[in-house]
Coordinates of C-alpha atoms in Angstrom, one line a residue:
X1 CA 94.0 93.6 116.5
X2 CA 95.8 95.7 113.8
X3 CA 93.8 98.8 113.4
X4 CA 93.8 101.7 111.3
X5 CA 92.2 104.9 112.7
X6 CA 91.5 107.8 110.2
X7 CA 90.9 111.4 111.7
X8 CA 88.9 113.6 109.6
X9 CA 88.7 116.8 111.8
X10 CA 89.6 118.7 108.7
X11 CA 87.6 116.4 106.3
X12 CA 89.2 114.2 103.9
X13 CA 90.1 114.0 100.2
X14 CA 91.8 111.3 98.2
X15 CA 95.1 112.8 98.0
X16 CA 95.1 113.8 101.7
X17 CA 94.2 110.3 102.7
X18 CA 96.8 108.7 100.1
X19 CA 99.5 110.9 101.7
X20 CA 98.5 110.0 105.4
X21 CA 98.6 106.3 104.5
X22 CA 102.1 106.4 102.7
X23 CA 103.4 108.4 105.7
X24 CA 102.7 105.3 107.8
X25 CA 105.1 103.1 105.7
X26 CA 108.9 102.9 106.4
X27 CA 110.0 102.5 103.0
X28 CA 108.2 105.5 101.3
X29 CA 110.6 106.0 98.1
X30 CA 110.2 102.3 97.3
X31 CA 106.4 102.3 97.7
X32 CA 106.1 105.6 95.6
X33 CA 108.1 103.7 92.8
X34 CA 105.5 101.1 93.0
X35 CA 102.8 103.6 92.8
X36 CA 104.4 104.8 89.7
X37 CA 104.3 101.6 88.0
X38 CA 100.5 100.9 88.4
X39 CA 100.0 101.8 84.8
X40 CA 97.7 104.9 84.4
X41 CA 98.9 106.4 81.3
X42 CA 100.5 109.9 81.9
X43 CA 100.0 110.0 85.6
X44 CA 103.1 110.3 87.9
X45 CA 102.9 110.5 91.7
X46 CA 105.4 112.8 93.8
X47 CA 105.8 112.7 97.5
X48 CA 106.7 116.2 99.1
X49 CA 107.2 117.4 102.6
X50 CA 105.1 120.3 103.8
X51 CA 104.0 121.7 107.1
X52 CA 100.5 122.8 108.3
X53 CA 100.4 124.8 111.3
X54 CA 103.7 123.4 112.2
X55 CA 103.0 119.7 111.7
X56 CA 105.2 118.1 109.6
X57 CA 103.0 116.5 106.8
X58 CA 103.0 114.6 103.5
X59 CA 101.6 116.0 100.3
X60 CA 101.0 113.3 97.4
X61 CA 101.0 115.2 94.4
X62 CA 99.7 113.8 91.0
X63 CA 101.4 115.0 87.9
X64 CA 99.3 114.6 84.5
X65 CA 101.7 114.6 81.7
X66 CA 104.0 116.6 83.9
X67 CA 101.5 119.2 85.1
X68 CA 99.7 119.3 88.3
X69 CA 95.9 120.3 88.5
X70 CA 95.0 122.3 91.5
X71 CA 91.2 122.3 92.1
X72 CA 89.4 125.6 92.1
X73 CA 87.4 126.7 95.2
X74 CA 85.1 129.6 96.1
X75 CA 84.8 131.1 99.4
X76 CA 81.1 131.6 100.7
X77 CA 81.8 135.5 101.1
X78 CA 82.8 136.0 97.5
X79 CA 80.3 137.1 94.9
X80 CA 79.3 134.2 93.0
X81 CA 78.3 136.2 90.0
X82 CA 82.0 137.3 89.6
X83 CA 83.0 133.7 89.0
X84 CA 82.6 132.5 85.5
X85 CA 83.6 128.9 84.2
X86 CA 86.6 128.5 82.3
X87 CA 88.8 125.9 81.0
X88 CA 92.0 124.7 82.9
X89 CA 95.3 124.7 81.3
X90 CA 94.5 121.1 80.2
X91 CA 91.0 120.1 79.2
X92 CA 88.8 117.8 81.3
X93 CA 87.5 114.6 79.8
X94 CA 84.2 113.6 81.0
X95 CA 84.4 109.7 81.4
X96 CA 81.6 107.4 81.8
X97 CA 81.7 104.5 84.0
X98 CA 82.9 102.3 81.1
X99 CA 85.7 104.5 80.3
X100 CA 86.9 104.2 83.9
X101 CA 86.7 100.3 83.7
X102 CA 89.0 100.3 80.7
X103 CA 91.4 102.4 82.6
X104 CA 91.1 100.0 85.8
X105 CA 91.6 96.9 83.7
X106 CA 94.8 98.4 82.0
X107 CA 96.4 98.8 85.6
X108 CA 99.2 96.5 86.7
X109 CA 97.9 95.9 90.1
X110 CA 96.2 92.9 91.8
X111 CA 92.7 91.9 91.1
X112 CA 91.7 92.6 94.7
X113 CA 92.8 96.5 94.2
X114 CA 91.0 96.7 90.8
X115 CA 87.8 95.4 92.4
X116 CA 88.2 97.9 95.1
X117 CA 88.6 101.0 92.6
X118 CA 86.0 99.5 90.5
X119 CA 83.4 99.3 93.6
X120 CA 84.3 102.7 94.8
X121 CA 83.5 104.1 91.3
X122 CA 80.2 102.4 91.4
X123 CA 79.5 104.1 94.6
X124 CA 80.4 107.3 93.0
X125 CA 78.1 106.7 90.1
X126 CA 75.3 105.7 92.4
X127 CA 75.7 109.0 94.1
X128 CA 75.7 111.1 91.0
X129 CA 72.8 109.3 89.7
X130 CA 70.8 110.0 92.9
X131 CA 71.9 113.5 93.3
X132 CA 71.3 114.6 89.7
X133 CA 68.4 112.2 88.8
X134 CA 70.3 110.7 85.8
X135 CA 70.6 106.9 85.4
X136 CA 73.8 105.3 86.4
X137 CA 74.6 104.1 82.8
X138 CA 74.1 107.6 81.7
X139 CA 76.5 109.3 84.2
X140 CA 79.4 111.4 83.0
X141 CA 82.0 111.7 85.7
X142 CA 83.7 115.4 85.7
X143 CA 85.8 116.1 88.6
X144 CA 86.0 112.7 89.9
X145 CA 86.5 111.2 86.7
X146 CA 89.9 113.1 86.0
X147 CA 93.1 111.2 85.8
X148 CA 94.2 112.8 89.2
X149 CA 90.9 111.5 91.1
X150 CA 91.5 108.0 89.5
X151 CA 95.1 108.1 90.5
X152 CA 94.1 109.2 94.0
X153 CA 91.5 106.6 94.6
X154 CA 93.7 103.8 93.1
X155 CA 96.8 104.9 95.4
X156 CA 94.5 104.9 98.7
X157 CA 93.4 101.4 97.8
X158 CA 96.9 100.2 97.0
X159 CA 98.1 101.7 100.4
X160 CA 95.6 100.1 102.3
X161 CA 96.2 96.8 100.9
X162 CA 99.8 97.5 101.7
X163 CA 99.2 98.3 105.2
X164 CA 96.8 95.3 105.8
X165 CA 94.7 96.7 108.6
X166 CA 92.5 94.1 110.1
X167 CA 90.0 96.9 111.0
X168 CA 89.5 100.5 109.8
X169 CA 87.8 103.1 112.1
X170 CA 86.9 106.7 110.9
X171 CA 86.3 109.7 113.1
X172 CA 83.1 111.9 112.4
X173 CA 83.7 113.7 109.2
X174 CA 84.1 117.6 109.0
X175 CA 82.4 118.6 105.7
X176 CA 83.3 122.3 105.8
X177 CA 80.9 125.0 104.8
X178 CA 80.0 127.6 102.2
X179 CA 80.1 126.9 98.4
X180 CA 82.0 125.0 96.1
X181 CA 82.7 125.3 92.3
X182 CA 81.9 122.3 90.2
X183 CA 81.3 121.3 86.5
X184 CA 77.6 121.6 87.4
X185 CA 77.9 125.0 88.8
X186 CA 78.3 126.6 92.3
X187 CA 76.8 124.4 94.9
X188 CA 76.6 124.2 98.7
X189 CA 79.0 122.2 100.8
X190 CA 78.7 119.2 101.0
X191 CA 78.3 118.9 97.2
X192 CA 74.8 116.9 96.4
X193 CA 76.9 113.7 95.6
X194 CA 79.2 114.1 98.6
X195 CA 76.2 114.6 101.0
X196 CA 74.7 111.3 99.3
X197 CA 77.8 109.3 100.0
X198 CA 77.7 110.5 103.7
X199 CA 74.3 109.0 104.4
X200 CA 74.6 107.1 107.4
X201 CA 78.0 108.4 108.3
X202 CA 78.6 110.7 111.2
X203 CA 79.5 114.1 109.8
X204 CA 79.0 117.9 110.6
X205 CA 79.4 121.3 109.4
X206 CA 82.4 123.4 110.3
X207 CA 81.8 126.4 112.6
X208 CA 84.8 128.2 111.1
X209 CA 85.9 127.0 107.8
X210 CA 83.9 128.0 104.8
X211 CA 85.4 125.7 102.2
X212 CA 84.9 122.2 101.1
X213 CA 86.8 119.9 103.2
X214 CA 85.3 116.5 102.2
X215 CA 85.4 115.7 98.6
X216 CA 83.3 113.0 96.8
X217 CA 86.5 110.8 96.2
X218 CA 87.3 111.2 100.0
X219 CA 83.7 110.3 100.9
X220 CA 83.6 107.4 98.8
X221 CA 86.8 106.0 100.0
X222 CA 85.9 106.2 103.4
X223 CA 82.3 104.7 103.0
X224 CA 83.9 101.7 101.1
X225 CA 86.6 100.9 103.5
X226 CA 85.5 102.0 107.0
X227 CA 84.3 99.2 109.3
X228 CA 83.1 101.5 111.8
X229 CA 82.7 105.5 112.6
X230 CA 83.6 106.7 116.4
X231 CA 86.3 108.5 117.8
X232 CA 89.7 106.8 118.4
X233 CA 89.5 103.9 120.2
X234 CA 91.7 102.6 123.1
X235 CA 94.8 101.3 121.0
X236 CA 98.4 101.1 121.5
X237 CA 99.7 103.5 118.7
X238 CA 102.6 102.3 116.7
X239 CA 102.8 104.9 113.6
X240 CA 101.2 108.2 112.8
X241 CA 100.8 109.6 109.4
X242 CA 99.7 113.1 108.3
X243 CA 98.5 113.8 104.7
X244 CA 98.2 117.4 103.8
X245 CA 95.6 119.3 101.8
X246 CA 96.3 122.2 99.2
X247 CA 94.8 124.8 101.1
X248 CA 95.5 126.5 104.3
X249 CA 93.4 127.4 107.3
X250 CA 93.7 128.5 111.0
X251 CA 93.3 124.8 111.8
X252 CA 96.0 122.3 110.5
X253 CA 94.6 121.0 107.0
X254 CA 95.5 117.5 107.5
X255 CA 94.0 114.0 107.6
X256 CA 95.8 112.0 110.3
X257 CA 96.2 108.1 110.0
X258 CA 97.0 106.3 113.1
X259 CA 98.1 102.5 113.2
X260 CA 98.2 100.4 116.2
X261 CA 96.9 97.6 118.2
X262 CA 93.5 97.7 119.8
X263 CA 92.1 94.9 122.3
X264 CA 89.0 92.7 121.9
X265 CA 86.0 94.9 122.0
X266 CA 83.5 95.5 124.8
X267 CA 81.0 98.3 124.0
X268 CA 77.8 99.6 125.8
X269 CA 74.4 99.0 124.1
X270 CA 71.1 99.5 124.9
X271 CA 68.3 96.7 125.0
X272 CA 64.8 98.3 124.3
X273 CA 61.5 95.9 125.0
X274 CA 58.0 96.3 124.7
X275 CA 54.7 94.1 125.0
X276 CA 52.3 94.0 122.0
X277 CA 49.0 92.2 121.9
X278 CA 47.0 93.8 119.2
X279 CA 49.2 93.7 116.1
X280 CA 49.1 91.3 113.1
X281 CA 52.4 89.3 112.2
X282 CA 52.5 91.4 109.1
X283 CA 52.7 94.6 110.9
X284 CA 55.3 93.5 113.5
X285 CA 57.2 92.2 110.5
X286 CA 57.2 95.8 108.9
X287 CA 58.1 97.4 112.1
X288 CA 61.1 95.3 112.5
X289 CA 62.4 96.1 108.9
X290 CA 61.9 99.9 110.2
X291 CA 64.0 99.3 113.2
X292 CA 66.8 97.9 111.2
X293 CA 66.8 100.8 108.8
X294 CA 66.9 103.1 111.9
X295 CA 70.2 101.6 113.0
X296 CA 69.1 98.6 115.2
X297 CA 71.9 95.9 115.8
X298 CA 69.4 93.3 116.6
X299 CA 65.7 93.1 116.6
X300 CA 63.8 89.8 117.6
X301 CA 60.4 88.8 119.0
X302 CA 59.3 86.2 121.7
X303 CA 55.9 84.7 121.9
X304 CA 54.3 85.5 125.3
X305 CA 51.0 85.4 127.3
X306 CA 49.7 88.9 127.7
X307 CA 46.6 90.3 130.0
X308 CA 43.2 88.7 129.7
X309 CA 45.1 85.5 128.6
X310 CA 45.7 87.2 125.2
X311 CA 48.6 85.8 123.3
X312 CA 51.0 88.5 122.3
X313 CA 54.7 89.2 121.3
X314 CA 57.5 90.7 123.4
X315 CA 59.6 92.8 120.9
X316 CA 63.4 93.3 121.8
X317 CA 65.6 95.8 120.1
X318 CA 69.5 96.3 120.8
X319 CA 70.9 99.5 119.6
X320 CA 74.2 101.7 120.2
X321 CA 73.6 104.6 122.9
X322 CA 73.8 107.3 120.1
X323 CA 70.7 105.6 118.3
X324 CA 68.4 105.2 121.3
X325 CA 66.1 108.3 120.6
X326 CA 65.7 107.5 117.2
X327 CA 64.9 103.8 118.0
X328 CA 62.4 104.8 120.6
X329 CA 60.7 107.0 118.1
X330 CA 60.5 104.3 115.6
X331 CA 59.2 101.8 118.1
X332 CA 56.4 104.1 119.1
X333 CA 55.5 105.1 115.5
X334 CA 55.4 101.4 114.0
X335 CA 54.0 99.7 116.8
X336 CA 50.9 99.9 119.3
X337 CA 52.8 99.7 122.5
X338 CA 52.4 102.3 125.3
X339 CA 55.5 101.8 126.8
X340 CA 59.3 100.7 126.4
X341 CA 61.6 99.3 129.1
X342 CA 65.3 99.9 128.7
X343 CA 68.4 98.2 129.9
X344 CA 72.1 99.2 129.5
X345 CA 74.4 96.4 129.1
X346 CA 77.8 95.5 127.6
X347 CA 78.0 93.7 124.2
X348 CA 81.2 91.4 123.5
X349 CA 81.9 91.2 119.9
X350 CA 84.3 89.6 117.6
X351 CA 86.0 91.6 114.8
X352 CA 84.6 91.2 111.4
X353 CA 85.8 91.7 108.0
X354 CA 84.7 90.5 104.4
X355 CA 87.4 88.8 102.4
X356 CA 86.9 87.6 98.7
X357 CA 88.0 84.2 97.5
X358 CA 88.3 83.0 93.9
X359 CA 86.4 79.9 93.2
X360 CA 85.6 77.9 90.1
X361 CA 82.1 79.6 90.0
X362 CA 83.7 83.1 90.6
X363 CA 84.5 85.5 93.4
X364 CA 82.7 84.7 96.6
X365 CA 82.8 86.8 99.9
X366 CA 83.9 85.2 103.0
X367 CA 82.9 86.6 106.4
X368 CA 85.7 86.2 108.8
X369 CA 85.4 86.8 112.6
X370 CA 88.1 86.6 115.3
X371 CA 88.9 87.8 118.9
X372 CA 88.9 86.1 122.4
X373 CA 91.0 83.3 120.9
X374 CA 88.4 82.4 118.5
X375 CA 88.4 82.4 114.8
X376 CA 85.7 81.4 112.2
X377 CA 84.6 82.1 108.9
X378 CA 81.2 81.7 106.9
X379 CA 80.7 82.1 103.2
X380 CA 78.3 84.7 102.1
X381 CA 74.7 83.2 101.9
X382 CA 73.6 85.4 98.9
X383 CA 76.7 84.3 96.8
X384 CA 76.3 80.6 97.6
X385 CA 72.6 80.8 96.8
X386 CA 73.4 82.4 93.5
X387 CA 75.8 79.6 92.6
X388 CA 73.3 77.1 93.6
X389 CA 70.6 78.3 91.4
X390 CA 72.9 78.7 88.4
X391 CA 74.3 75.2 88.7
X392 CA 71.6 73.3 90.4
X393 CA 73.8 72.0 93.2
X394 CA 72.6 72.0 96.6
X395 CA 73.8 74.8 99.2
X396 CA 75.2 72.0 101.5
X397 CA 77.4 70.6 98.6
X398 CA 78.8 74.0 97.6
X399 CA 79.5 74.9 101.2
X400 CA 81.5 71.7 101.5
X401 CA 83.2 72.1 98.3
X402 CA 84.1 75.9 98.7
X403 CA 85.1 76.0 102.2
X404 CA 88.6 74.6 100.9
X405 CA 89.1 77.5 98.7

């Protein structure tokens, strides 16, 4: 399986990710020319060679009307009251989601790439909304609404479509440390919106670097595209790309992108089971929901006879090894069981991806699974159900009609 592995040992930012992805391609100048034709007014991409701790890397620069904007940083050991907000050489424009939608629609890229950029900005808007307590429709983007951020996000989307990986795996993310200066003021690293985007994603604070390493744009791109978060899997590496950041540290400030082939997957999982004979169906249903929220892969129940001839329930929960402690705590918290059994076993899985297809009723998601010489697909139920409600057609008839699309 064609797999893209993104290593974020020094965090991730939109420009670094774009440079690493472009470094994987053979015809870099031709692709750079394509990026410069995507239609963001006043934007020009430039690809330069650089070195970080002796590693030859690429730096993808974005020029706005011929000038490059370098973000401001603040080190944790600097006096915060010595820093006053001031304007950059060119003024920031605080764009809304609707302003960015206009820029996206004007781009000369495919519908799929526009959709990706749009959905990434929706993730950013939701994160800003949660972090600052402002409704999504009233969000005004500051740094992430600048043209260079829009360009970085679009370039990364464009390059991922160019590479066409079947699966994207991302390492745990180093967020850095210290403080960062933003339009909202001086904030702890990771900034609130970044921290919100990283919910559910393995991340850690740097022991040595006191600077922002994971930006909101980098976090949003990773959250949107990643299929899985874990160390590099067993893979036959074909190409390696390095994307450099602006700052220099004792450790090479790069994002490493690795493209290669992985085999059909086998993973270790834990099966946790317990007996319950004194809970209602509603209570067991709620416990099941909580287990899924805690990260369970599968939760199911089986009717069984318990002690004293009582009808009861066997509760089974399957999870990954790193979720075991949390799942055990969740079972004890939300059920009345006094003991849990554990089995460690292999789990054989097909690779999965979601594709989008155009239909007479609009865009519909299609789940595609493959591996072990098997390939199958299934139309997203929620999308089909929505069409059925709008049109009055049955789900069965719609499936037959749309499976040919």
